[in-house]
Structures are given as structure tokens and as C-alpha cells.
PDB file of C-alpha atoms and ligand atoms in Angstrom:
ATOM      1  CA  UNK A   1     -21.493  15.459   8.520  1.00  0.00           C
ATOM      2  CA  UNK A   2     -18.856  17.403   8.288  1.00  0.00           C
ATOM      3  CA  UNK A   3     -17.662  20.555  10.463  1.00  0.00           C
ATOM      4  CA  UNK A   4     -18.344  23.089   7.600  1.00  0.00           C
ATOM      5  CA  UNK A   5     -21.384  24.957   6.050  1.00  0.00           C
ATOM      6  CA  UNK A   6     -21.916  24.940   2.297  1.00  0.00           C
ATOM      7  CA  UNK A   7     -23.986  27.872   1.465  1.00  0.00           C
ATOM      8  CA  UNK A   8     -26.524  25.071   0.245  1.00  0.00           C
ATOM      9  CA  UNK A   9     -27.205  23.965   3.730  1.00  0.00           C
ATOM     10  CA  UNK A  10     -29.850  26.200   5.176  1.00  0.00           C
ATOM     11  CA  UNK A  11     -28.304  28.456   8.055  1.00  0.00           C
ATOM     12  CA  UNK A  12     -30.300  26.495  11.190  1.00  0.00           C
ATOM     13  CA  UNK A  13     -28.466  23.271  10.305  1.00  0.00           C
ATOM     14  CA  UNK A  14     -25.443  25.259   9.712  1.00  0.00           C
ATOM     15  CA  UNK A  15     -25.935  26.032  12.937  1.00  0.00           C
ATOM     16  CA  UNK A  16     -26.420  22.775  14.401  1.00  0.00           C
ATOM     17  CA  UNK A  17     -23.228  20.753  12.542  1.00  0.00           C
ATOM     18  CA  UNK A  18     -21.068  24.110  14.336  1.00  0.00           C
ATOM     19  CA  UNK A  19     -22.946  23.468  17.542  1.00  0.00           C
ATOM     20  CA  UNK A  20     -21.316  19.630  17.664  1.00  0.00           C
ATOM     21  CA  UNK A  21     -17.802  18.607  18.034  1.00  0.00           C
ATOM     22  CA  UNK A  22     -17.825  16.190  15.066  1.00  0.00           C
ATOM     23  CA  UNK A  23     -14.752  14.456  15.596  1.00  0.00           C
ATOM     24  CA  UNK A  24     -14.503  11.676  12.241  1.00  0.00           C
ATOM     25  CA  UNK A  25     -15.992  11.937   8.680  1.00  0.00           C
ATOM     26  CA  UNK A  26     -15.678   8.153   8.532  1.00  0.00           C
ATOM     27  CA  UNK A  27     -14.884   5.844  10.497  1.00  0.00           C
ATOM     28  CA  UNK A  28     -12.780   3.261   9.708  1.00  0.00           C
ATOM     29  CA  UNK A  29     -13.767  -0.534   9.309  1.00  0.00           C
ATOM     30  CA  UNK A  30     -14.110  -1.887  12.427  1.00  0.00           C
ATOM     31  CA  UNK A  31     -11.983  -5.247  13.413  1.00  0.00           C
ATOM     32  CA  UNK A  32     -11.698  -6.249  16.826  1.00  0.00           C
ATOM     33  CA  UNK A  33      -8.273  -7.932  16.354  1.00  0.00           C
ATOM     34  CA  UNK A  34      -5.054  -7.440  17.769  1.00  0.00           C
ATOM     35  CA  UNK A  35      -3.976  -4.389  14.868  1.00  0.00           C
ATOM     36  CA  UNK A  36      -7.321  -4.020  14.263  1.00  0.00           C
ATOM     37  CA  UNK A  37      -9.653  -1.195  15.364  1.00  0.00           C
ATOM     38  CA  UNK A  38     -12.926  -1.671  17.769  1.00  0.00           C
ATOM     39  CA  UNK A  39     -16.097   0.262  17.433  1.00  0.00           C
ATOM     40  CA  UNK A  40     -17.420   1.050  20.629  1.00  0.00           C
ATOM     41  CA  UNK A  41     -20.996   3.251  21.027  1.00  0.00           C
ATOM     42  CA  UNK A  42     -20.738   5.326  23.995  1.00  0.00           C
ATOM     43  CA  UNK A  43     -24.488   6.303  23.401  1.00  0.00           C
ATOM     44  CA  UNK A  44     -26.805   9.373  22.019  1.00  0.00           C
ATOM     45  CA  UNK A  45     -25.550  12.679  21.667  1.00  0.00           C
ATOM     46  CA  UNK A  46     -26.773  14.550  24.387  1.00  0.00           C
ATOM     47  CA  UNK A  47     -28.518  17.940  23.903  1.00  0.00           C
ATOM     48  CA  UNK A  48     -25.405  19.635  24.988  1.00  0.00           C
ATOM     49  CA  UNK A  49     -23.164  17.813  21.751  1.00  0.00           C
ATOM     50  CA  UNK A  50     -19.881  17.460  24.874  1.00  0.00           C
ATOM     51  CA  UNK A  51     -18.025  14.370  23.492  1.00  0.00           C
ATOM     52  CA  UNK A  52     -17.689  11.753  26.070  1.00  0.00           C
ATOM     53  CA  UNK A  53     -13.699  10.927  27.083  1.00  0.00           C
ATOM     54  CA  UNK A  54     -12.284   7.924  26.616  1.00  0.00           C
ATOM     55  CA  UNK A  55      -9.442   6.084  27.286  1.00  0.00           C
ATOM     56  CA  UNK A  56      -7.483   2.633  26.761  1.00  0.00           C
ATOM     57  CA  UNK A  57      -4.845   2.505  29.622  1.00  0.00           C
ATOM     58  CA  UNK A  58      -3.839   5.552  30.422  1.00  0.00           C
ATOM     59  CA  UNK A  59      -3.913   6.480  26.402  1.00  0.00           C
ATOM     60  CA  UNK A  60      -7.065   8.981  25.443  1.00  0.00           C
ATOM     61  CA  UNK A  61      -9.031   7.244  22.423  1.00  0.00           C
ATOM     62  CA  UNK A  62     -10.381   9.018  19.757  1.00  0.00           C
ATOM     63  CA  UNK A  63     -14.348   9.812  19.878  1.00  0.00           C
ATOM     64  CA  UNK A  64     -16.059  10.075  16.781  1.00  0.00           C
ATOM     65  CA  UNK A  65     -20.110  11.051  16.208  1.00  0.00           C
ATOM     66  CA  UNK A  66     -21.822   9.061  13.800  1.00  0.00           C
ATOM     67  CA  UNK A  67     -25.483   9.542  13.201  1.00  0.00           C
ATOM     68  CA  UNK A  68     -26.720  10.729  16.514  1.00  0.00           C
ATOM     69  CA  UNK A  69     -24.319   8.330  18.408  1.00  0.00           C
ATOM     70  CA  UNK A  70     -20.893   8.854  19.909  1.00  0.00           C
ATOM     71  CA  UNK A  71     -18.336   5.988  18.988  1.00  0.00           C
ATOM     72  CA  UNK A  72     -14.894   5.277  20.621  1.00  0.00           C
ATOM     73  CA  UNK A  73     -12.340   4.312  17.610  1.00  0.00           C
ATOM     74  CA  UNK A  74      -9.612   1.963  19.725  1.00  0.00           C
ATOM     75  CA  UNK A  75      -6.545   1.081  18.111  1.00  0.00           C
ATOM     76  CA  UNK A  76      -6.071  -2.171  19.507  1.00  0.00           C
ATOM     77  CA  UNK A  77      -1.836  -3.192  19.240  1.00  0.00           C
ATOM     78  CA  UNK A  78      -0.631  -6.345  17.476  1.00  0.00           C
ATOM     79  CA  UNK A  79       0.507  -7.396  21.301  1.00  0.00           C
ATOM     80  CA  UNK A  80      -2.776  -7.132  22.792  1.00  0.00           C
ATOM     81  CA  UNK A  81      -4.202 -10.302  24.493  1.00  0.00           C
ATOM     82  CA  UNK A  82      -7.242 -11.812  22.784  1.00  0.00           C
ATOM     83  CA  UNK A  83      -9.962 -11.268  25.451  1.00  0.00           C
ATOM     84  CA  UNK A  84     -11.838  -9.372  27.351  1.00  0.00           C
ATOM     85  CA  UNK A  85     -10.578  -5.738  27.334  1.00  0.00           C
ATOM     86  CA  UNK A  86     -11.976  -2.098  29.409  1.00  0.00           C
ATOM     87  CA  UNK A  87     -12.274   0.972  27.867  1.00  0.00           C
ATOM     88  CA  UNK A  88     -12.698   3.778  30.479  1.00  0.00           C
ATOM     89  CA  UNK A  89     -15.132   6.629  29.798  1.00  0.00           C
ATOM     90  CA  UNK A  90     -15.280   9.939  31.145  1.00  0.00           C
ATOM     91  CA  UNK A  91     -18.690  12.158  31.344  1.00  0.00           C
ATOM     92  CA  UNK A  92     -19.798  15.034  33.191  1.00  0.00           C
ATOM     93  CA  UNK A  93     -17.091  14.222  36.346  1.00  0.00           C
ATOM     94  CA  UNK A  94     -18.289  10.621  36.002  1.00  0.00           C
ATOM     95  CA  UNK A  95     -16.362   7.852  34.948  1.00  0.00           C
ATOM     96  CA  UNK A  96     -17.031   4.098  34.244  1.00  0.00           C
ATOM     97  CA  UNK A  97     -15.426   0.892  32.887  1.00  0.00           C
ATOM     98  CA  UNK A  98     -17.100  -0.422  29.184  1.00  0.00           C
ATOM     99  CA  UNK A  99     -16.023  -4.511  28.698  1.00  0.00           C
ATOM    100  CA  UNK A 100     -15.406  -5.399  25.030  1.00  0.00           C
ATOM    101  CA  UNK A 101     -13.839  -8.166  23.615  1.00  0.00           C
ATOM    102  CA  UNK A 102     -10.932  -9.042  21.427  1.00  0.00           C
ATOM    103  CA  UNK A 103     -10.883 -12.257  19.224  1.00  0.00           C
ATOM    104  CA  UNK A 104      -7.283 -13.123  17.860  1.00  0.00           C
ATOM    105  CA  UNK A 105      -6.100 -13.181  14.459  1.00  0.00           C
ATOM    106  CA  UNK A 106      -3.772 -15.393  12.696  1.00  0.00           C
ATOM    107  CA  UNK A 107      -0.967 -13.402  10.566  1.00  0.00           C
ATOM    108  CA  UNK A 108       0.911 -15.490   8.439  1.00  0.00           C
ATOM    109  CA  UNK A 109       4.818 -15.895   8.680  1.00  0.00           C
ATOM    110  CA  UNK A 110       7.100 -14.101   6.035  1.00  0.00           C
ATOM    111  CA  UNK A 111      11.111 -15.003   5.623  1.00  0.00           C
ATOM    112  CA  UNK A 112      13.145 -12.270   4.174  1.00  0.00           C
ATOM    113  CA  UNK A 113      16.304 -12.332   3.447  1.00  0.00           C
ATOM    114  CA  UNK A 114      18.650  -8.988   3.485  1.00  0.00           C
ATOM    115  CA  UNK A 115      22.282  -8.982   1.922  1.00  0.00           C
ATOM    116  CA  UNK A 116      23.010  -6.620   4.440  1.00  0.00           C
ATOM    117  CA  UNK A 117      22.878  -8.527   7.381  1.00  0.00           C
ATOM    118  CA  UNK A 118      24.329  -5.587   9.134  1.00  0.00           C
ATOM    119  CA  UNK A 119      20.298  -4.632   9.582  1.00  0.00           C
ATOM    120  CA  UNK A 120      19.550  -8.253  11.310  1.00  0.00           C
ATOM    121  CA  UNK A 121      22.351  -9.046  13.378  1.00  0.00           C
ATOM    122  CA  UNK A 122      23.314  -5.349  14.901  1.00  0.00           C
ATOM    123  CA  UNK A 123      26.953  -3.768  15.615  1.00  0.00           C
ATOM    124  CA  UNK A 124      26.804  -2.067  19.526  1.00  0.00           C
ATOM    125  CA  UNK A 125      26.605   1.095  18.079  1.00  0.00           C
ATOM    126  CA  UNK A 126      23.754   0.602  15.488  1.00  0.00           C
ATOM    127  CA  UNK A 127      21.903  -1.267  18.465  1.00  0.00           C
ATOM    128  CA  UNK A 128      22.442   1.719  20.961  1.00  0.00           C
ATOM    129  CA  UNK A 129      21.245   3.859  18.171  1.00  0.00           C
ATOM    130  CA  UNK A 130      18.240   1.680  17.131  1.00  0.00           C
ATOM    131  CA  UNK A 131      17.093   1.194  20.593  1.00  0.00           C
ATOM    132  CA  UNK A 132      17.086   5.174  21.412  1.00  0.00           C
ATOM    133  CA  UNK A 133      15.473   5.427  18.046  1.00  0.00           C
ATOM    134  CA  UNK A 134      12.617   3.351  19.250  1.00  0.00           C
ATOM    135  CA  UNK A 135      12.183   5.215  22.366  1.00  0.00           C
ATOM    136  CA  UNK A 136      11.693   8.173  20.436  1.00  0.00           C
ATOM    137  CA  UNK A 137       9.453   6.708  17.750  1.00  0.00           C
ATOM    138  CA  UNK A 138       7.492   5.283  20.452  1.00  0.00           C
ATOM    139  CA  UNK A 139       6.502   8.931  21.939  1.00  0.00           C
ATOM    140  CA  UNK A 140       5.716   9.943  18.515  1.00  0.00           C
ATOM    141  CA  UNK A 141       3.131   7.499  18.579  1.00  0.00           C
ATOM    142  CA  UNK A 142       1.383   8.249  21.596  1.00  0.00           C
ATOM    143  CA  UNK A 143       1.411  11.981  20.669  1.00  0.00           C
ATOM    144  CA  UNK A 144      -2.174  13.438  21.121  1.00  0.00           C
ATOM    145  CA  UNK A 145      -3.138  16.432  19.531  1.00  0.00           C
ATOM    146  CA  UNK A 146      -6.738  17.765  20.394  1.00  0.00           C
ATOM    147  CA  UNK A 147      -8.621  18.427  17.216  1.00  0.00           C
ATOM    148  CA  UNK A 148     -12.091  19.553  16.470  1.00  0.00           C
ATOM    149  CA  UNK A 149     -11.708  16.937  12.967  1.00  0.00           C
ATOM    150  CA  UNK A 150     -10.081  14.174  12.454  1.00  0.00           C
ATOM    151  CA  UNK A 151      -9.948  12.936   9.274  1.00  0.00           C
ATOM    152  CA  UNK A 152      -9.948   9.343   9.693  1.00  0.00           C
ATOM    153  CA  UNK A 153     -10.780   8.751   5.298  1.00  0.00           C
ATOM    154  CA  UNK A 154      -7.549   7.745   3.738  1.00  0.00           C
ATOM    155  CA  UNK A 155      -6.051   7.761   0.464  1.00  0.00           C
ATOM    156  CA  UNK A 156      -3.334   4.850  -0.248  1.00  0.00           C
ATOM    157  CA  UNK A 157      -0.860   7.228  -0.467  1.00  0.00           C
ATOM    158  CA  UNK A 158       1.288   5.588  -3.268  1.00  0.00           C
ATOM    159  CA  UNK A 159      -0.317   3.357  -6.353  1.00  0.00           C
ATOM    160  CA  UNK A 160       1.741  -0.568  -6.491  1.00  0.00           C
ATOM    161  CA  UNK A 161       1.745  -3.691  -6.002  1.00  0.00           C
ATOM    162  CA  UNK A 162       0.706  -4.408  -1.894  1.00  0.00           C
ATOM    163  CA  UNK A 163       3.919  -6.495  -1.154  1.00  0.00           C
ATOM    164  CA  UNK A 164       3.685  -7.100   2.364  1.00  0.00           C
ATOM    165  CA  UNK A 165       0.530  -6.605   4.335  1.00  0.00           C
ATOM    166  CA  UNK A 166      -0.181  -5.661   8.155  1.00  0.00           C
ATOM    167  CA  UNK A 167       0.904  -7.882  10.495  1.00  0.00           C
ATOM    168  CA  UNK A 168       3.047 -10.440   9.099  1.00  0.00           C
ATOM    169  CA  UNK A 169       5.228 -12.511  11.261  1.00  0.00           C
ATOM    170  CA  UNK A 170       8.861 -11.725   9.866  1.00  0.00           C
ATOM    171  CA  UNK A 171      11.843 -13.822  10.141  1.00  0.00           C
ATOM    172  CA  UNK A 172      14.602 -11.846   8.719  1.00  0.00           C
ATOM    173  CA  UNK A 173      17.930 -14.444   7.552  1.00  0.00           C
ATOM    174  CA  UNK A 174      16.121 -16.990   9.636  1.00  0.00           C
ATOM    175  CA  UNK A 175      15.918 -14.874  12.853  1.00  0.00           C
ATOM    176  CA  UNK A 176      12.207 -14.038  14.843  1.00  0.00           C
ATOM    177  CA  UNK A 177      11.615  -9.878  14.603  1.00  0.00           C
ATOM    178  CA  UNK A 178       9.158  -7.822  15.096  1.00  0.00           C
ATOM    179  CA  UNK A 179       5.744  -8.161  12.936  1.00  0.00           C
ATOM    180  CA  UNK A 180       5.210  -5.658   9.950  1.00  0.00           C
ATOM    181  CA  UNK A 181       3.386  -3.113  11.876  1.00  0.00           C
ATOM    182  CA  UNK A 182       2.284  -1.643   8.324  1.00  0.00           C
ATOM    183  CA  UNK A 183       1.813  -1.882   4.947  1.00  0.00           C
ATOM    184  CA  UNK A 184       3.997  -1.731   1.850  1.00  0.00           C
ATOM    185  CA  UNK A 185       3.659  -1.008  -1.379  1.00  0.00           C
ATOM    186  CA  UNK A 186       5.997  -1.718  -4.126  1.00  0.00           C
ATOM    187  CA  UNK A 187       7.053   1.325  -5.906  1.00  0.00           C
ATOM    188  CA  UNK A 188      10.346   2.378  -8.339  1.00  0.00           C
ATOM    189  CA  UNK A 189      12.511   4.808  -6.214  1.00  0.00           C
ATOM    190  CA  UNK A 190      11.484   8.420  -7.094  1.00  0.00           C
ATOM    191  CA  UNK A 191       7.225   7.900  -6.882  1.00  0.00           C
ATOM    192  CA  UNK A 192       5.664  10.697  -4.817  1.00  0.00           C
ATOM    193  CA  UNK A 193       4.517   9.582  -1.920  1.00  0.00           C
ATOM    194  CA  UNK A 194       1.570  11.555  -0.441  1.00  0.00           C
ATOM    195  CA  UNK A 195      -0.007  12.204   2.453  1.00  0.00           C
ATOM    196  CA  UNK A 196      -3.266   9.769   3.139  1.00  0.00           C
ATOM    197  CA  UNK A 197      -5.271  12.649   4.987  1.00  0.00           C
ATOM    198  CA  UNK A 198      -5.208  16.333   5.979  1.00  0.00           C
ATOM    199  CA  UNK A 199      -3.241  16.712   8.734  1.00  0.00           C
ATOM    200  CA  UNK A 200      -0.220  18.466  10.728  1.00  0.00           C
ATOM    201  CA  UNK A 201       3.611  17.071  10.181  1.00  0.00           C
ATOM    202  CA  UNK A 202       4.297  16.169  13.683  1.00  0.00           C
ATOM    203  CA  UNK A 203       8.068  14.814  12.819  1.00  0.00           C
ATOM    204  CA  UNK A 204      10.486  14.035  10.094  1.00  0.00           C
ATOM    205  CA  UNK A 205      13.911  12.090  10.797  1.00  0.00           C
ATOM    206  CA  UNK A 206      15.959   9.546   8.873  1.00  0.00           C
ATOM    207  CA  UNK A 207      16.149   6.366  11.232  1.00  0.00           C
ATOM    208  CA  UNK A 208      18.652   3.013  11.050  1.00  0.00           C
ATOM    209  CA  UNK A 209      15.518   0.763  10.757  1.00  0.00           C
ATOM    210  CA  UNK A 210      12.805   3.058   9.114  1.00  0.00           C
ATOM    211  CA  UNK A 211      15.150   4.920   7.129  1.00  0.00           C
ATOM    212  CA  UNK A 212      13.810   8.912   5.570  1.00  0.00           C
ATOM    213  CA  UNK A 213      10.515   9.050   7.451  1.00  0.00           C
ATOM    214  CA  UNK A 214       7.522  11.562   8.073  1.00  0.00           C
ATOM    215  CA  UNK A 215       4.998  11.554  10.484  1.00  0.00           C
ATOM    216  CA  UNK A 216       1.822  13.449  10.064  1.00  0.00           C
ATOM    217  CA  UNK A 217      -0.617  14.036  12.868  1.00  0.00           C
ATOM    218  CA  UNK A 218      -4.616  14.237  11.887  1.00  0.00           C
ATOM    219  CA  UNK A 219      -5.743  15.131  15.766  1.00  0.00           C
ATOM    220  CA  UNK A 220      -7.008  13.242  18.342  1.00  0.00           C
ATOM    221  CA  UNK A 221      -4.161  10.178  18.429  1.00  0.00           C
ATOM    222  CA  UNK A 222      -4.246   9.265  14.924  1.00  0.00           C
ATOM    223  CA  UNK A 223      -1.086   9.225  12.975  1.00  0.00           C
ATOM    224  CA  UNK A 224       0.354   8.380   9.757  1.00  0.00           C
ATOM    225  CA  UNK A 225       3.422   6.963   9.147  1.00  0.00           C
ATOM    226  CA  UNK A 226       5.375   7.031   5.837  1.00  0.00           C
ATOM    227  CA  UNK A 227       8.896   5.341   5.504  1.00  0.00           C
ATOM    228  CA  UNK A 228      12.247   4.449   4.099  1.00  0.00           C
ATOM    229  CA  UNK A 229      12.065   7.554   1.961  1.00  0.00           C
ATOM    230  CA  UNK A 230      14.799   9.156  -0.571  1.00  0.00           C
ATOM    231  CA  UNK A 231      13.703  12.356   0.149  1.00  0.00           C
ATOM    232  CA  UNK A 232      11.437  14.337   2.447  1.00  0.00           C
ATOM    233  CA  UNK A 233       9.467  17.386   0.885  1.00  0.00           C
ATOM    234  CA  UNK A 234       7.616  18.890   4.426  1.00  0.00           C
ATOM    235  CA  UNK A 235       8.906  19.959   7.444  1.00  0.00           C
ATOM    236  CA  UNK A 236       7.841  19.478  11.147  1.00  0.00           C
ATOM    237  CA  UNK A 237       5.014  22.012  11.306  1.00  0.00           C
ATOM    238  CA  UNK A 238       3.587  21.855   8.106  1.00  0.00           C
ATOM    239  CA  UNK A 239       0.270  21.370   7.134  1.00  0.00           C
ATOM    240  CA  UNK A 240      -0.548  18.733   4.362  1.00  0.00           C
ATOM    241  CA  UNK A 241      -3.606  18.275   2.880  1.00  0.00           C
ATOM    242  CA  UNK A 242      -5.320  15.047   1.860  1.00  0.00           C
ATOM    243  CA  UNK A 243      -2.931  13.809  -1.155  1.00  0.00           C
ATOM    244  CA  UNK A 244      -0.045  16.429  -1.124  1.00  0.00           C
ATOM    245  CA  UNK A 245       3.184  15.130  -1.693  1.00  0.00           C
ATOM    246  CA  UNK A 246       5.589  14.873   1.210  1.00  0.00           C
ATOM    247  CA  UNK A 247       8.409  13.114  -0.263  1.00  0.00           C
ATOM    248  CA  UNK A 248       9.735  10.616  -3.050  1.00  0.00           C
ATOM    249  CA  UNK A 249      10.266   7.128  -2.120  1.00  0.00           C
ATOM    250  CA  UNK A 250      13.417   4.783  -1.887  1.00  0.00           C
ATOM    251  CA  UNK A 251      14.333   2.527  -0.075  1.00  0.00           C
ATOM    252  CA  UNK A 252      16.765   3.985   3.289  1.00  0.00           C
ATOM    253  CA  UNK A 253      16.735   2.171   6.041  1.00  0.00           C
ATOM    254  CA  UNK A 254      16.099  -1.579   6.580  1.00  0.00           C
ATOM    255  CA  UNK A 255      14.764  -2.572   2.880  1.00  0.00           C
ATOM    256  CA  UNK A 256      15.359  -5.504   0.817  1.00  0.00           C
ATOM    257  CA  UNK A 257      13.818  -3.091  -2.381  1.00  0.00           C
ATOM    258  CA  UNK A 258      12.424   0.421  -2.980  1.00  0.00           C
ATOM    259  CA  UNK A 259       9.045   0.849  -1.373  1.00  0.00           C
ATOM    260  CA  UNK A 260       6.627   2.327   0.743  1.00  0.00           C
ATOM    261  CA  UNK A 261       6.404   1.262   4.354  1.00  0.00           C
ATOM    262  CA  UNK A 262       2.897   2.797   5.610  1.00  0.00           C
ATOM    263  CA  UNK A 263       2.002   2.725   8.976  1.00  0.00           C
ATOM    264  CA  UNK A 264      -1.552   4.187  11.113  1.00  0.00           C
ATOM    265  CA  UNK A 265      -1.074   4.482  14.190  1.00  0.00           C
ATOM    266  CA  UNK A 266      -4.529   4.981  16.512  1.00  0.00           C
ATOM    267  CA  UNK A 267      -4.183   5.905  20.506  1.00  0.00           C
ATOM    268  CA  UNK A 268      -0.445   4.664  20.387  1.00  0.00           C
ATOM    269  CA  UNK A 269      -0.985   1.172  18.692  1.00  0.00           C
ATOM    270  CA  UNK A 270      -0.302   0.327  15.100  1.00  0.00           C
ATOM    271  CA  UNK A 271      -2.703  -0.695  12.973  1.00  0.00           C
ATOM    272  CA  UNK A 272      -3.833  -2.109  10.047  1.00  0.00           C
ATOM    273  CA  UNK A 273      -3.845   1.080   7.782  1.00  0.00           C
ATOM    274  CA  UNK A 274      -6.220  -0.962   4.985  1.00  0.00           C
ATOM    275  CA  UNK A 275      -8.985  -0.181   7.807  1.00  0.00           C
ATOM    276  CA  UNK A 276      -8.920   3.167   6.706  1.00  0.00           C
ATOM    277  CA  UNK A 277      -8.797   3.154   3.090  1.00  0.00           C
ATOM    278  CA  UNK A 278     -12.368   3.052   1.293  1.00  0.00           C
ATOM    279  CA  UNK A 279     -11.675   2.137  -2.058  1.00  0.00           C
ATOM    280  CA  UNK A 280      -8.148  -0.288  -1.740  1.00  0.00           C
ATOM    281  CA  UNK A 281      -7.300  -1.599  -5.289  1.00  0.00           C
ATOM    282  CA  UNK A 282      -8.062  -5.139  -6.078  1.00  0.00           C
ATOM    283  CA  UNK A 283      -4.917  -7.513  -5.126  1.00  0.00           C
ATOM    284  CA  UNK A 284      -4.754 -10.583  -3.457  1.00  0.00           C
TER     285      UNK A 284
HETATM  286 ZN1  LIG B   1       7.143  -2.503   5.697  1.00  0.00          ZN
END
């Protein structure tokens, strides 16, 4: 259901999708995983169609209606725990703790190695400059943006080989990083790279690890995340529709070739953006 009327529908149900805050058109696939994404029913729609609010920490979580039933959609971070988790939900001045559980996930190890070694082993200034870099990439992340639709159906936004998937363990020139917190897709330098779903550029910047990259904002905590760019086509602001190009690729910043570095990032964590793409091509 979506939060529009095609002249088709007849005018009470017109009525009835306005009269509801529909916040997804699809949910993603659900994987309760560290990087993975947890379905969580937070019961009927009431006769009054008020979302419930929820929250993971002190992060609101998007809230999604799917046939009758309101759903949280919980980005769940590579970092989390396996366990037993809380989500805290919010209704009519009432609040209470839902338990749901996280299973782990094994991610298999990747070596790279970069000529530049420059990117692995960091000069005091590049460090001081990739450290504030991250504290600024990290409030991107947790940006919320109240939305009455969140389009949560994604297009890959660039057609290639899928070189290095969500979640790998990397080892750059033999030394432990950070795991790939996205997904990347081979492609020459110069593809259009476009946006995965309608949404609002929320911030565009050209980063020492990340390189040319573009954030775009589609409400309620979800974000996309498109890097190492070679040239940015929207500005901070813009609205981008579901496959508009926002910029050519490259490959600025950390990268060992030219490619796509696509990240989704849900309530603050990253997460595997293949949950959120209906028809991926067939790889493997
Ligand atoms: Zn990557």
C-alpha cells in the first residue's frame, strides 16, 4: 500500500491509505545477524493508524505497516553482540521493553593488498584527518529525518561484477581493519552511479578513506551510501528519485580499483544493503 491514490482506487479506500502513516513499501529481508536487519511486530494497527515509537538505544527505529500490522525494521551493527537484545517501544505515553534475539554470523576474511600503503599505515596528519572524518561520517549516520514514506525497495545502483560483499573481515598489507561495512561492485571509472531509492541528499564530501561520496536520506533513519566517486552530480538538498544519477564512479579514496562502495545504513548501523534489493543479479 502505498501513500497515494490512483484514480482507480475507489475514493473510501483512498481515504483510508491517507488516513494511515504508511511508513515502508517493502520491507527488506529480514536477518537477525550482526549487519543484518530484524523484523519485529509491534502488533495491529489500531483504529486510530498512530505508529508506535521505537527505539534501539537511544537511536529511533524505523516503523513500517505491513498488512494490518506495525513492524520495527532494526538495523542491527556488525559490532553487535550475538544475544539477547531490547527494543524499546513507545505508545500512547506508555513505554515497554520487547526481547529479541541475535544469532551471529560468520564473515569470511579478505587480504588486500594496496600499493599505496600510505592508506594502511597513516602519516599524523592523514590520521588526524581520517579520525575527524569518522566523527563526522558517524553523525551522518545517525541522522533521522521524519518521513511520512520511506522507501525501503532498492535498486543496485550500478550493474558489475559484486567484488566484495557485506561484512568481510579485511586485512589490508597483512594488517586487521575494519570489516567492509558495504558492498562493491566492480565497475570501469566513468559508469553512472544512481541513486537506489527516492530520497533527500543529506551530504556530499570527498573523504581520505571513502574518497567522492554522497549520502542520500529516504526518512525515518535509513540512508544510502555511495563511494569513492570521480565525480558528484547532486548537491546537499537535492531530491533524487529512485534511479537518477548522482555521480560517475572512480575510484578516490582508499581503492585498490575503480568501483562502487555501497553502503545502507538503518537507525545508525550499517548493513547489509543486498537486504534491500529484490531482484540482485545472479553471482556467487
Ligand atoms: Zn567497499
Amino acid at each position: 500500500m502505498r501513500r497515494f491514490c490512483r484514480p482507480r482506487l475507489g475514493r473510501a479506500l483512498c481515504l483510508l491509505a491517507l488516513a494511515f502513516p504508511v511508513l515502508a513499501v517493502a520491507l527488506p529481508k529480514a536477518a537477525s545477524v550482526p549487519g543484518g536487519v530484524a523484523l519485529i511486530p509491534l502488533g495491529a494497527m489500531s483504529s486510530t493508524g498512530r505508529a508506535p515509537r521505537a527505539w534501539l538505544g537511544e537511536q529511533p527505529v524505523l516503523v513500517a505497516a505491513e498488512r494490518g500490522q506495525w513492524i520495527a525494521v532494526v538495523g542491527l551493527a556488525l559490532d553487535l553482540p550475538p544475544g539477547r537484545h531490547e527494543l524499546r517501544v513507545g505508545e500512547g505515553g506508555e513505554q515497554k521493553m520487547l526481547n529479541f534475539e541475535v544469532v551471529s554470523k560468520y564473515y569470511p576474511e579478505q587480504r588486500i593488498t594496496l600499493k599505496d600503503s600510505s592508506k594502511v599505515t597513516l602519516s599524523a596528519a592523514d590520521e588526524a584527518r581520517a579520525v575527524a572524518e569518522i566523527a563526522t561520517i558517524r553523525k551522518l549516520k545517525q541522522h533521522w529525518r521524519e518521513a511520512d514514506n520511506t522507501d525501503s525497495d532498492f535498486l543496485l545502483p550500478a550493474t558489475g561484477r559484486l567484488a566484495s560483499r557485506f561484512g568481510l573481515r579485511r586485512v589490508f598489507n597483512g594488517e586487521p581493519r575494519a570489516p567492509h561495512a558495504g558492498l562493491d561492485v566492480a565497475v570501469p571509472r566513468g559508469t553512472a552511479i544512481k541513486a537506489g531509492a527516492h530520497g533527500v541528499v543529506l551530504a556530499t564530501d570527498d573523504y581520505f578513506f571513502n574518497g567522492k561520496t554522497v549520502f542520500v536520506d529516504h526518512g525515518n533513519g535509513l540512508i544510502s551510501m555511495y563511494c569513492h566517486l570521480d565525480r558528484i552530480d547532486v548537491r546537499t538538498g537535492d531530491t533524487v528519485g529512485q534511479g537518477q544519477r548522482i555521480g560517475l564512479s572512480g575510484m578516490t579514496g582508499r581503492a585498490s580499483g575503480p568501483h562502487l562502495h555501497w553502503s545502507v545504513i538503518l537507525n545508525g548501523a550499517m548493513v547489509d544493503p543486498e537486504l534491500f534489493v529484490k531482484a540482485m543479479p545472479g553471482h556467487r
